Every structure is written in structure tokens, then in C-alpha cells.
One Martini backbone bead per residue (centre of mass of N, CA, C, O) as a GRO file, in nm:
protein
  120
    1MET     BB    1   0.376  -0.403   2.183
    2VAL     BB    2   0.201  -0.128   2.206
    3SER     BB    3   0.183   0.200   2.168
    4ALA     BB    4   0.022   0.482   2.236
    5ARG     BB    5   0.083   0.611   1.977
    6ARG     BB    6  -0.044   0.381   1.794
    7LYS     BB    7  -0.328   0.392   1.905
    8ALA     BB    8  -0.368   0.687   1.809
    9LEU     BB    9  -0.335   0.637   1.512
   10GLU     BB   10  -0.557   0.390   1.470
   11ARG     BB   11  -0.778   0.585   1.519
   12LEU     BB   12  -0.743   0.720   1.221
   13TRP     BB   13  -0.782   0.438   1.083
   14ARG     BB   14  -1.045   0.362   0.839
   15GLY     BB   15  -0.892   0.130   0.701
   16ASN     BB   16  -0.847  -0.132   0.451
   17CYS     BB   17  -0.574  -0.385   0.347
   18THR     BB   18  -0.463  -0.564   0.055
   19VAL     BB   19  -0.181  -0.764  -0.024
   20LYS     BB   20  -0.033  -0.817  -0.340
   21ALA     BB   21   0.147  -1.079  -0.541
   22TRP     BB   22   0.364  -1.165  -0.798
   23GLN     BB   23   0.438  -1.523  -0.796
   24GLU     BB   24   0.608  -1.798  -0.773
   25VAL     BB   25   0.438  -2.123  -0.814
   26GLU     BB   26   0.438  -2.456  -0.708
   27ASP     BB   27   0.297  -2.746  -0.807
   28PRO     BB   28   0.265  -3.016  -0.587
   29ILE     BB   29   0.222  -3.219  -0.823
   30THR     BB   30   0.364  -3.112  -1.106
   31HIS     BB   31   0.621  -2.904  -1.046
   32VAL     BB   32   0.515  -2.641  -1.166
   33THR     BB   33   0.594  -2.321  -1.263
   34LYS     BB   34   0.402  -2.037  -1.183
   35HIS     BB   35   0.222  -1.735  -1.211
   36GLU     BB   36   0.067  -1.551  -0.929
   37GLU     BB   37  -0.165  -1.435  -0.714
   38VAL     BB   38  -0.053  -1.331  -0.395
   39THR     BB   39  -0.132  -1.312  -0.051
   40LEU     BB   40   0.021  -1.137   0.216
   41TYR     BB   41  -0.218  -0.955   0.320
   42GLU     BB   42  -0.509  -0.892   0.553
   43ASN     BB   43  -0.678  -0.669   0.697
   44LEU     BB   44  -0.536  -0.374   0.725
   45LYS     BB   45  -0.475  -0.117   0.885
   46CYS     BB   46  -0.560   0.216   0.759
   47LYS     BB   47  -0.444   0.499   0.560
   48LEU     BB   48  -0.577   0.737   0.341
   49SER     BB   49  -0.389   0.993   0.140
   50HIS     BB   50  -0.434   1.325  -0.004
   51GLU     BB   51  -0.201   1.526  -0.213
   52LYS     BB   52  -0.133   1.830  -0.332
   53LEU     BB   53   0.073   1.933  -0.586
   54THR     BB   54   0.310   2.222  -0.674
   55SER     BB   55   0.483   2.306  -0.973
   56SER     BB   56   0.694   2.496  -1.128
   57SER     BB   57   0.834   2.612  -1.397
   58SER     BB   58   1.151   2.701  -1.540
   59THR     BB   59   1.013   2.819  -1.817
   60GLY     BB   60   0.741   2.950  -1.777
   61GLY     BB   61   0.523   2.778  -1.737
   62PRO     BB   62   0.273   2.598  -1.618
   63ALA     BB   63   0.163   2.462  -1.358
   64ILE     BB   64   0.207   2.157  -1.171
   65ILE     BB   65  -0.054   1.919  -1.090
   66THR     BB   66  -0.038   1.697  -0.834
   67GLU     BB   67  -0.088   1.359  -0.678
   68GLN     BB   68  -0.071   1.231  -0.355
   69ILE     BB   69  -0.045   0.900  -0.248
   70LYS     BB   70  -0.101   0.769   0.087
   71LEU     BB   71   0.013   0.509   0.307
   72SER     BB   72  -0.088   0.400   0.632
   73LEU     BB   73   0.091   0.185   0.852
   74GLY     BB   74   0.251  -0.070   0.983
   75ASN     BB   75   0.603  -0.132   1.036
   76GLU     BB   76   0.574  -0.464   1.018
   77TYR     BB   77   0.535  -0.453   0.729
   78LYS     BB   78   0.658  -0.615   0.405
   79ILE     BB   79   0.638  -0.421   0.128
   80PRO     BB   80   0.666  -0.482  -0.187
   81SER     BB   81   0.747  -0.379  -0.490
   82GLY     BB   82   0.468  -0.383  -0.723
   83CYS     BB   83   0.223  -0.420  -0.547
   84LYS     BB   84  -0.067  -0.484  -0.469
   85ILE     BB   85  -0.328  -0.237  -0.312
   86ILE     BB   86  -0.621  -0.289  -0.145
   87VAL     BB   87  -0.846  -0.003  -0.058
   88THR     BB   88  -1.077   0.045   0.207
   89GLN     BB   89  -1.249   0.373   0.231
   90TYR     BB   90  -1.548   0.480   0.281
   91ASP     BB   91  -1.665   0.265   0.063
   92VAL     BB   92  -1.386   0.269  -0.112
   93THR     BB   93  -1.260   0.091  -0.374
   94GLU     BB   94  -0.888   0.044  -0.457
   95GLU     BB   95  -0.619   0.015  -0.675
   96TYR     BB   96  -0.276  -0.025  -0.625
   97THR     BB   97   0.068   0.072  -0.598
   98ARG     BB   98   0.401   0.058  -0.510
   99SER     BB   99   0.642   0.327  -0.582
  100GLY     BB  100   0.810   0.336  -0.311
  101LYS     BB  101   0.973   0.394  -0.043
  102PRO     BB  102   0.945   0.362   0.273
  103GLY     BB  103   0.846   0.537   0.549
  104ILE     BB  104   1.008   0.499   0.853
  105PHE     BB  105   0.867   0.497   1.168
  106MET     BB  106   0.817   0.436   1.477
  107ASP     BB  107   0.480   0.336   1.438
  108HIS     BB  108   0.515   0.394   1.105
  109GLN     BB  109   0.424   0.369   0.760
  110GLU     BB  110   0.501   0.554   0.449
  111ILE     BB  111   0.328   0.488   0.105
  112VAL     BB  112   0.362   0.551  -0.204
  113LEU     BB  113   0.095   0.575  -0.461
  114GLU     BB  114  -0.027   0.403  -0.745
  115LEU     BB  115  -0.234   0.340  -0.970
  116PHE     BB  116  -0.347   0.024  -1.089
  117LYS     BB  117  -0.272  -0.160  -1.398
  118GLU     BB  118  -0.009  -0.360  -1.371
  119TYR     BB  119   0.234  -0.579  -1.373
  120ALA     BB  120   0.570  -0.570  -1.436
   0.00000   0.00000   0.00000
């Protein structure tokens, strides 16, 4: 059963995401194991948010401005580190990778993302 808090959160989620991982897959005929991209989850409701962070240098240099990209989605999904997460929100699709351990909350999880370059 989904709580009222979770339903309220999901009303704010305007995106959908697909989670893919690079895994070993055994061919059922030849029994040869090879690596390929495997879809773990599809069309998960989510919310992508961007936050600018500013930090000052202790050496007196210029301030460093970075952007943190955060994905909010249901906490029932196990998203492995290093997987590819394809997010579509407001008609924009972008590929990301999970960069950190998710923050697990009562009704959702938040995952810090980086732009996807390649599988590790």
C-alpha cells in the first residue's frame, strides 16, 4: 500500500527513467558468457532536480561552482552503482550514471547522478 505522503510526492514527479546495467549474460544455446547492457527497470516515475553548489577555496582562490544532479524515485528499487539511468523529463532525455550511495527516506530515495560517459 502506498502512503499518502508517497502519493503527494509522486504528483511532483514529472519524469520517467529507465535503469540499465552492464552485466554478464550467458547465451542459452552456446553457453558462452559475454557482457551486454541489460535493462533492470523501465518507465519508473521520477523527478530530476539540479542544485548549484558554491564552495570557497581555503587558499584564497576563486570560488568553485558545481552542479549537483539528483534523482528522486521510489525507495523500493535497488539501483546498483555505475549503472546507466536514462531520464526523460519535460521532453528532454539525458543519460546519467549513479555516482553515490542513495539517500533512503521514508517514502522515496534520492540518488546523486553524473552525466554518463561510459561503463566502468
